[in-house]
């Protein structure tokens, strides 16, 4: 995921590195290869709760889900933010981190900047700072599905599986059709928690939302074979 600036909008894009190439490119274990940060399709959220400072708009395209939140950001900060997004998108995490730290210092309530800072830290392997940045994003906007999703990824990598599950479930509580949270929760339940009923439920939910993902179709079949669960007619 990375964040972009656009006039007074600040965007969080849940994809950062291409889907399924994400952990393969970084050389992680086969189990981790199933995890995604996002990708996607035009999606509408329900009206935001009154406590939300600004509504979130969702757009899906070939590159990922773009989450836009209107925030009053000074022109000079937007320029710095755009540069941070550029280097983050090029996987130059060591360069992105100081830029995003500067942005969050100048615009401390910019949720998207904290999310992208968390992502940059996570990609660089600094999971503690990643978690701190993502928790700050959740504190600023407790309805931001991307913040919960990315937090869940970090917690899973830290071996905090119960916390990761709670984060994915929090994302789905805000937006039940956030398919990446379904996918990541299914993988967590399947490979790390051994909760196969949960895994099947969320693989199927993801499959209903993204039927063209052939990998998940195979994982559902594999899970049914391993557990002896028959497909409901």
PDB file of C-alpha atoms in Angstrom:
ATOM      1  CA  UNK A   1       0.000   0.000   0.000  1.00  0.00           C
ATOM      2  CA  UNK A   2       1.214   3.490  -0.631  1.00  0.00           C
ATOM      3  CA  UNK A   3      -0.391   6.903  -0.337  1.00  0.00           C
ATOM      4  CA  UNK A   4      -0.733   9.592  -2.928  1.00  0.00           C
ATOM      5  CA  UNK A   5      -1.595  13.244  -2.787  1.00  0.00           C
ATOM      6  CA  UNK A   6      -4.128  14.772  -5.124  1.00  0.00           C
ATOM      7  CA  UNK A   7      -5.052  18.420  -4.572  1.00  0.00           C
ATOM      8  CA  UNK A   8      -6.547  18.180  -1.076  1.00  0.00           C
ATOM      9  CA  UNK A   9      -7.123  14.471  -1.185  1.00  0.00           C
ATOM     10  CA  UNK A  10      -4.736  12.045   0.388  1.00  0.00           C
ATOM     11  CA  UNK A  11      -4.934   8.490  -0.873  1.00  0.00           C
ATOM     12  CA  UNK A  12      -4.062   5.154   0.568  1.00  0.00           C
ATOM     13  CA  UNK A  13      -3.623   2.490  -2.074  1.00  0.00           C
ATOM     14  CA  UNK A  14      -3.887  -1.070  -0.776  1.00  0.00           C
ATOM     15  CA  UNK A  15      -1.488  -2.788  -3.071  1.00  0.00           C
ATOM     16  CA  UNK A  16       2.053  -1.395  -2.801  1.00  0.00           C
ATOM     17  CA  UNK A  17       3.651  -4.391  -4.483  1.00  0.00           C
ATOM     18  CA  UNK A  18       1.841  -6.538  -7.070  1.00  0.00           C
ATOM     19  CA  UNK A  19      -0.607  -9.139  -5.787  1.00  0.00           C
ATOM     20  CA  UNK A  20       0.967 -12.548  -5.140  1.00  0.00           C
ATOM     21  CA  UNK A  21       4.340 -11.180  -6.217  1.00  0.00           C
ATOM     22  CA  UNK A  22       4.521  -9.363  -2.900  1.00  0.00           C
ATOM     23  CA  UNK A  23       6.203 -11.969  -0.717  1.00  0.00           C
ATOM     24  CA  UNK A  24       7.552 -14.017  -3.573  1.00  0.00           C
ATOM     25  CA  UNK A  25       9.699 -11.061  -4.581  1.00  0.00           C
ATOM     26  CA  UNK A  26      10.922 -10.676  -1.015  1.00  0.00           C
ATOM     27  CA  UNK A  27      11.749 -14.354  -0.700  1.00  0.00           C
ATOM     28  CA  UNK A  28       9.435 -15.204   2.179  1.00  0.00           C
ATOM     29  CA  UNK A  29       8.234 -18.671   3.069  1.00  0.00           C
ATOM     30  CA  UNK A  30       5.615 -20.419   0.875  1.00  0.00           C
ATOM     31  CA  UNK A  31       2.983 -19.908   3.563  1.00  0.00           C
ATOM     32  CA  UNK A  32       3.502 -16.170   3.430  1.00  0.00           C
ATOM     33  CA  UNK A  33       3.128 -16.116  -0.340  1.00  0.00           C
ATOM     34  CA  UNK A  34      -0.641 -16.252   0.026  1.00  0.00           C
ATOM     35  CA  UNK A  35      -0.842 -12.966   1.896  1.00  0.00           C
ATOM     36  CA  UNK A  36      -1.893  -9.844   0.012  1.00  0.00           C
ATOM     37  CA  UNK A  37      -2.193  -6.189   0.779  1.00  0.00           C
ATOM     38  CA  UNK A  38      -4.750  -5.422  -1.879  1.00  0.00           C
ATOM     39  CA  UNK A  39      -5.870  -5.096  -5.430  1.00  0.00           C
ATOM     40  CA  UNK A  40      -8.933  -4.261  -7.384  1.00  0.00           C
ATOM     41  CA  UNK A  41     -12.754  -2.969  -8.537  1.00  0.00           C
ATOM     42  CA  UNK A  42     -15.077   0.022  -7.925  1.00  0.00           C
ATOM     43  CA  UNK A  43     -16.516  -0.288  -4.442  1.00  0.00           C
ATOM     44  CA  UNK A  44     -18.845   1.875  -2.392  1.00  0.00           C
ATOM     45  CA  UNK A  45     -18.787   2.144   1.375  1.00  0.00           C
ATOM     46  CA  UNK A  46     -21.858   2.835   3.498  1.00  0.00           C
ATOM     47  CA  UNK A  47     -22.152   6.395   4.839  1.00  0.00           C
ATOM     48  CA  UNK A  48     -19.384   7.040   7.381  1.00  0.00           C
ATOM     49  CA  UNK A  49     -20.240   7.200  11.073  1.00  0.00           C
ATOM     50  CA  UNK A  50     -20.598  10.735  12.437  1.00  0.00           C
ATOM     51  CA  UNK A  51     -17.306  10.366  14.326  1.00  0.00           C
ATOM     52  CA  UNK A  52     -15.358  10.048  11.076  1.00  0.00           C
ATOM     53  CA  UNK A  53     -13.689  13.361  10.201  1.00  0.00           C
ATOM     54  CA  UNK A  54     -13.928  12.783   6.466  1.00  0.00           C
ATOM     55  CA  UNK A  55     -15.586  10.021   4.417  1.00  0.00           C
ATOM     56  CA  UNK A  56     -13.583   7.367   2.623  1.00  0.00           C
ATOM     57  CA  UNK A  57     -14.085   6.803  -1.108  1.00  0.00           C
ATOM     58  CA  UNK A  58     -13.101   3.464  -2.634  1.00  0.00           C
ATOM     59  CA  UNK A  59     -12.067   2.876  -6.249  1.00  0.00           C
ATOM     60  CA  UNK A  60     -10.859  -0.376  -7.744  1.00  0.00           C
ATOM     61  CA  UNK A  61      -8.696  -0.625 -10.846  1.00  0.00           C
ATOM     62  CA  UNK A  62      -6.037  -2.932 -12.251  1.00  0.00           C
ATOM     63  CA  UNK A  63      -3.441  -1.652  -9.783  1.00  0.00           C
ATOM     64  CA  UNK A  64      -5.372  -1.860  -6.530  1.00  0.00           C
ATOM     65  CA  UNK A  65      -7.957  -0.313  -4.284  1.00  0.00           C
ATOM     66  CA  UNK A  66      -7.496   3.425  -3.944  1.00  0.00           C
ATOM     67  CA  UNK A  67      -8.896   4.786  -0.704  1.00  0.00           C
ATOM     68  CA  UNK A  68      -9.312   8.541  -0.799  1.00  0.00           C
ATOM     69  CA  UNK A  69      -9.988  10.763   2.183  1.00  0.00           C
ATOM     70  CA  UNK A  70     -10.393  14.501   1.852  1.00  0.00           C
ATOM     71  CA  UNK A  71      -8.028  16.346   4.184  1.00  0.00           C
ATOM     72  CA  UNK A  72      -6.782  19.916   4.266  1.00  0.00           C
ATOM     73  CA  UNK A  73      -3.087  19.419   3.485  1.00  0.00           C
ATOM     74  CA  UNK A  74      -0.733  22.370   2.802  1.00  0.00           C
ATOM     75  CA  UNK A  75       0.626  22.563  -0.727  1.00  0.00           C
ATOM     76  CA  UNK A  76       4.254  22.047   0.290  1.00  0.00           C
ATOM     77  CA  UNK A  77       3.343  18.973   2.340  1.00  0.00           C
ATOM     78  CA  UNK A  78       1.416  17.506  -0.601  1.00  0.00           C
ATOM     79  CA  UNK A  79       4.512  17.845  -2.778  1.00  0.00           C
ATOM     80  CA  UNK A  80       6.635  16.049  -0.211  1.00  0.00           C
ATOM     81  CA  UNK A  81       3.971  13.424   0.169  1.00  0.00           C
ATOM     82  CA  UNK A  82       3.857  12.837  -3.583  1.00  0.00           C
ATOM     83  CA  UNK A  83       7.606  12.280  -3.557  1.00  0.00           C
ATOM     84  CA  UNK A  84       7.286   9.877  -0.637  1.00  0.00           C
ATOM     85  CA  UNK A  85       4.638   7.918  -2.545  1.00  0.00           C
ATOM     86  CA  UNK A  86       6.860   7.781  -5.603  1.00  0.00           C
ATOM     87  CA  UNK A  87       9.855   6.316  -3.791  1.00  0.00           C
ATOM     88  CA  UNK A  88       7.632   3.972  -1.779  1.00  0.00           C
ATOM     89  CA  UNK A  89       6.126   2.705  -5.017  1.00  0.00           C
ATOM     90  CA  UNK A  90       9.661   2.023  -6.258  1.00  0.00           C
ATOM     91  CA  UNK A  91      10.370  -0.040  -3.116  1.00  0.00           C
ATOM     92  CA  UNK A  92      12.936   2.500  -1.893  1.00  0.00           C
ATOM     93  CA  UNK A  93      11.839   2.116   1.708  1.00  0.00           C
ATOM     94  CA  UNK A  94      14.890   3.691   3.324  1.00  0.00           C
ATOM     95  CA  UNK A  95      14.191   6.856   1.341  1.00  0.00           C
ATOM     96  CA  UNK A  96      10.431   6.750   1.872  1.00  0.00           C
ATOM     97  CA  UNK A  97      10.592   6.500   5.661  1.00  0.00           C
ATOM     98  CA  UNK A  98      12.264   9.882   6.376  1.00  0.00           C
ATOM     99  CA  UNK A  99       9.997  11.576   3.834  1.00  0.00           C
ATOM    100  CA  UNK A 100       6.888  10.101   5.440  1.00  0.00           C
ATOM    101  CA  UNK A 101       8.170  10.964   8.915  1.00  0.00           C
ATOM    102  CA  UNK A 102       8.465  14.567   7.757  1.00  0.00           C
ATOM    103  CA  UNK A 103       4.940  14.485   6.308  1.00  0.00           C
ATOM    104  CA  UNK A 104       3.440  13.013   9.485  1.00  0.00           C
ATOM    105  CA  UNK A 105       5.295  15.651  11.498  1.00  0.00           C
ATOM    106  CA  UNK A 106       3.838  18.463   9.383  1.00  0.00           C
ATOM    107  CA  UNK A 107       0.384  16.896   8.998  1.00  0.00           C
ATOM    108  CA  UNK A 108       0.023  14.692  12.115  1.00  0.00           C
ATOM    109  CA  UNK A 109      -3.660  13.946  11.484  1.00  0.00           C
ATOM    110  CA  UNK A 110      -3.134  12.643   7.950  1.00  0.00           C
ATOM    111  CA  UNK A 111      -4.207   9.022   8.444  1.00  0.00           C
ATOM    112  CA  UNK A 112      -2.997   7.868   5.048  1.00  0.00           C
ATOM    113  CA  UNK A 113       0.532   9.105   5.665  1.00  0.00           C
ATOM    114  CA  UNK A 114       0.707   7.082   8.881  1.00  0.00           C
ATOM    115  CA  UNK A 115      -0.547   4.014   7.015  1.00  0.00           C
ATOM    116  CA  UNK A 116       2.085   4.369   4.313  1.00  0.00           C
ATOM    117  CA  UNK A 117       4.757   4.977   6.930  1.00  0.00           C
ATOM    118  CA  UNK A 118       3.696   1.739   8.591  1.00  0.00           C
ATOM    119  CA  UNK A 119       3.908  -0.041   5.257  1.00  0.00           C
ATOM    120  CA  UNK A 120       7.370   1.363   4.571  1.00  0.00           C
ATOM    121  CA  UNK A 121       8.571   0.224   7.988  1.00  0.00           C
ATOM    122  CA  UNK A 122       7.029  -3.220   7.465  1.00  0.00           C
ATOM    123  CA  UNK A 123       8.661  -3.643   4.052  1.00  0.00           C
ATOM    124  CA  UNK A 124      12.013  -2.691   5.567  1.00  0.00           C
ATOM    125  CA  UNK A 125      11.576  -5.278   8.315  1.00  0.00           C
ATOM    126  CA  UNK A 126      10.998  -2.868  11.207  1.00  0.00           C
ATOM    127  CA  UNK A 127       7.793  -4.448  12.473  1.00  0.00           C
ATOM    128  CA  UNK A 128       7.651  -2.620  15.806  1.00  0.00           C
ATOM    129  CA  UNK A 129       7.704   0.820  14.176  1.00  0.00           C
ATOM    130  CA  UNK A 130       5.317  -0.454  11.516  1.00  0.00           C
ATOM    131  CA  UNK A 131       2.831  -1.513  14.169  1.00  0.00           C
ATOM    132  CA  UNK A 132       3.180   1.797  16.006  1.00  0.00           C
ATOM    133  CA  UNK A 133       2.465   3.784  12.831  1.00  0.00           C
ATOM    134  CA  UNK A 134      -0.538   1.650  11.932  1.00  0.00           C
ATOM    135  CA  UNK A 135      -1.930   1.889  15.459  1.00  0.00           C
ATOM    136  CA  UNK A 136      -1.620   5.656  15.170  1.00  0.00           C
ATOM    137  CA  UNK A 137      -3.612   5.480  11.928  1.00  0.00           C
ATOM    138  CA  UNK A 138      -6.330   3.450  13.662  1.00  0.00           C
ATOM    139  CA  UNK A 139      -6.348   5.945  16.539  1.00  0.00           C
ATOM    140  CA  UNK A 140      -6.842   8.801  14.071  1.00  0.00           C
ATOM    141  CA  UNK A 141      -9.507   6.943  12.107  1.00  0.00           C
ATOM    142  CA  UNK A 142     -10.941   3.840  13.788  1.00  0.00           C
ATOM    143  CA  UNK A 143     -13.000   3.137  10.649  1.00  0.00           C
ATOM    144  CA  UNK A 144     -10.114   2.863   8.168  1.00  0.00           C
ATOM    145  CA  UNK A 145     -10.223  -0.661   6.742  1.00  0.00           C
ATOM    146  CA  UNK A 146      -6.772  -0.397   5.153  1.00  0.00           C
ATOM    147  CA  UNK A 147      -5.161   0.460   8.474  1.00  0.00           C
ATOM    148  CA  UNK A 148      -6.668  -2.622  10.101  1.00  0.00           C
ATOM    149  CA  UNK A 149      -5.699  -4.841   7.165  1.00  0.00           C
ATOM    150  CA  UNK A 150      -2.082  -3.681   7.157  1.00  0.00           C
ATOM    151  CA  UNK A 151      -1.945  -3.937  10.955  1.00  0.00           C
ATOM    152  CA  UNK A 152      -3.130  -7.533  10.686  1.00  0.00           C
ATOM    153  CA  UNK A 153      -0.342  -8.316   8.212  1.00  0.00           C
ATOM    154  CA  UNK A 154       2.270  -6.904  10.587  1.00  0.00           C
ATOM    155  CA  UNK A 155       0.847  -8.754  13.575  1.00  0.00           C
ATOM    156  CA  UNK A 156       0.793 -12.007  11.626  1.00  0.00           C
ATOM    157  CA  UNK A 157       4.477 -11.539  10.769  1.00  0.00           C
ATOM    158  CA  UNK A 158       5.206 -10.914  14.461  1.00  0.00           C
ATOM    159  CA  UNK A 159       3.506 -14.182  15.360  1.00  0.00           C
ATOM    160  CA  UNK A 160       0.646 -12.359  17.112  1.00  0.00           C
ATOM    161  CA  UNK A 161      -2.030 -14.433  15.435  1.00  0.00           C
ATOM    162  CA  UNK A 162      -4.934 -13.616  17.764  1.00  0.00           C
ATOM    163  CA  UNK A 163      -4.259  -9.897  17.346  1.00  0.00           C
ATOM    164  CA  UNK A 164      -3.974 -10.300  13.582  1.00  0.00           C
ATOM    165  CA  UNK A 165      -7.336 -12.044  13.521  1.00  0.00           C
ATOM    166  CA  UNK A 166      -8.900  -9.234  15.544  1.00  0.00           C
ATOM    167  CA  UNK A 167      -7.481  -6.657  13.109  1.00  0.00           C
ATOM    168  CA  UNK A 168      -8.841  -8.427  10.019  1.00  0.00           C
ATOM    169  CA  UNK A 169     -12.202  -8.850  11.717  1.00  0.00           C
ATOM    170  CA  UNK A 170     -12.189  -5.141  12.594  1.00  0.00           C
ATOM    171  CA  UNK A 171     -11.635  -4.321   8.908  1.00  0.00           C
ATOM    172  CA  UNK A 172     -14.571  -6.514   7.929  1.00  0.00           C
ATOM    173  CA  UNK A 173     -16.744  -4.982  10.636  1.00  0.00           C
ATOM    174  CA  UNK A 174     -16.256  -1.636   8.905  1.00  0.00           C
ATOM    175  CA  UNK A 175     -16.666  -2.974   5.371  1.00  0.00           C
ATOM    176  CA  UNK A 176     -17.922  -6.590   5.015  1.00  0.00           C
ATOM    177  CA  UNK A 177     -16.978  -6.748   1.322  1.00  0.00           C
ATOM    178  CA  UNK A 178     -13.325  -5.778   1.836  1.00  0.00           C
ATOM    179  CA  UNK A 179     -12.138  -8.863   0.013  1.00  0.00           C
ATOM    180  CA  UNK A 180      -8.471  -8.633   0.984  1.00  0.00           C
ATOM    181  CA  UNK A 181      -9.343  -8.887   4.638  1.00  0.00           C
ATOM    182  CA  UNK A 182     -11.405 -11.988   3.837  1.00  0.00           C
ATOM    183  CA  UNK A 183      -8.437 -13.475   2.002  1.00  0.00           C
ATOM    184  CA  UNK A 184      -5.895 -12.656   4.677  1.00  0.00           C
ATOM    185  CA  UNK A 185      -8.167 -13.861   7.473  1.00  0.00           C
ATOM    186  CA  UNK A 186      -8.785 -17.124   5.610  1.00  0.00           C
ATOM    187  CA  UNK A 187      -5.054 -17.687   5.214  1.00  0.00           C
ATOM    188  CA  UNK A 188      -4.429 -16.877   8.866  1.00  0.00           C
ATOM    189  CA  UNK A 189      -7.109 -19.306  10.015  1.00  0.00           C
ATOM    190  CA  UNK A 190      -5.960 -21.989   7.583  1.00  0.00           C
ATOM    191  CA  UNK A 191      -2.174 -21.896   7.952  1.00  0.00           C
ATOM    192  CA  UNK A 192      -1.573 -20.395  11.381  1.00  0.00           C
ATOM    193  CA  UNK A 193      -4.609 -21.003  13.597  1.00  0.00           C
ATOM    194  CA  UNK A 194      -5.912 -24.319  12.289  1.00  0.00           C
ATOM    195  CA  UNK A 195      -9.446 -22.941  12.366  1.00  0.00           C
ATOM    196  CA  UNK A 196     -10.643 -24.561   9.175  1.00  0.00           C
ATOM    197  CA  UNK A 197     -14.276 -23.497   9.502  1.00  0.00           C
ATOM    198  CA  UNK A 198     -13.116 -19.867   9.650  1.00  0.00           C
ATOM    199  CA  UNK A 199     -10.748 -20.440   6.741  1.00  0.00           C
ATOM    200  CA  UNK A 200     -13.445 -21.954   4.538  1.00  0.00           C
ATOM    201  CA  UNK A 201     -15.936 -19.221   5.402  1.00  0.00           C
ATOM    202  CA  UNK A 202     -13.573 -16.434   4.411  1.00  0.00           C
ATOM    203  CA  UNK A 203     -12.048 -18.173   1.382  1.00  0.00           C
ATOM    204  CA  UNK A 204     -15.613 -18.564   0.095  1.00  0.00           C
ATOM    205  CA  UNK A 205     -16.493 -14.964   0.914  1.00  0.00           C
ATOM    206  CA  UNK A 206     -13.413 -13.820  -0.996  1.00  0.00           C
ATOM    207  CA  UNK A 207     -14.236 -16.154  -3.864  1.00  0.00           C
ATOM    208  CA  UNK A 208     -17.727 -14.675  -4.175  1.00  0.00           C
ATOM    209  CA  UNK A 209     -16.193 -11.205  -4.429  1.00  0.00           C
ATOM    210  CA  UNK A 210     -13.247 -12.137  -6.665  1.00  0.00           C
ATOM    211  CA  UNK A 211     -14.311 -15.273  -8.587  1.00  0.00           C
ATOM    212  CA  UNK A 212     -11.506 -14.872 -11.116  1.00  0.00           C
ATOM    213  CA  UNK A 213      -8.809 -15.670  -8.545  1.00  0.00           C
ATOM    214  CA  UNK A 214      -7.976 -19.240  -9.505  1.00  0.00           C
ATOM    215  CA  UNK A 215      -5.525 -19.725  -6.638  1.00  0.00           C
ATOM    216  CA  UNK A 216      -8.234 -19.355  -4.028  1.00  0.00           C
ATOM    217  CA  UNK A 217     -10.450 -21.824  -5.887  1.00  0.00           C
ATOM    218  CA  UNK A 218      -7.603 -24.342  -5.569  1.00  0.00           C
ATOM    219  CA  UNK A 219      -7.108 -23.507  -1.882  1.00  0.00           C
ATOM    220  CA  UNK A 220     -10.811 -24.106  -1.202  1.00  0.00           C
ATOM    221  CA  UNK A 221     -10.620 -27.489  -2.923  1.00  0.00           C
ATOM    222  CA  UNK A 222      -7.444 -28.337  -1.009  1.00  0.00           C
ATOM    223  CA  UNK A 223      -9.010 -27.332   2.305  1.00  0.00           C
ATOM    224  CA  UNK A 224     -12.083 -29.463   1.605  1.00  0.00           C
ATOM    225  CA  UNK A 225      -9.839 -32.423   0.762  1.00  0.00           C
ATOM    226  CA  UNK A 226      -7.774 -31.970   3.942  1.00  0.00           C
ATOM    227  CA  UNK A 227     -10.771 -31.617   6.220  1.00  0.00           C
ATOM    228  CA  UNK A 228     -13.252 -33.890   4.465  1.00  0.00           C
ATOM    229  CA  UNK A 229     -15.728 -31.019   4.107  1.00  0.00           C
ATOM    230  CA  UNK A 230     -18.137 -31.407   1.226  1.00  0.00           C
ATOM    231  CA  UNK A 231     -19.317 -28.538  -0.903  1.00  0.00           C
ATOM    232  CA  UNK A 232     -22.826 -27.448  -0.080  1.00  0.00           C
ATOM    233  CA  UNK A 233     -25.238 -27.866  -2.976  1.00  0.00           C
TER     234      UNK A 233
END
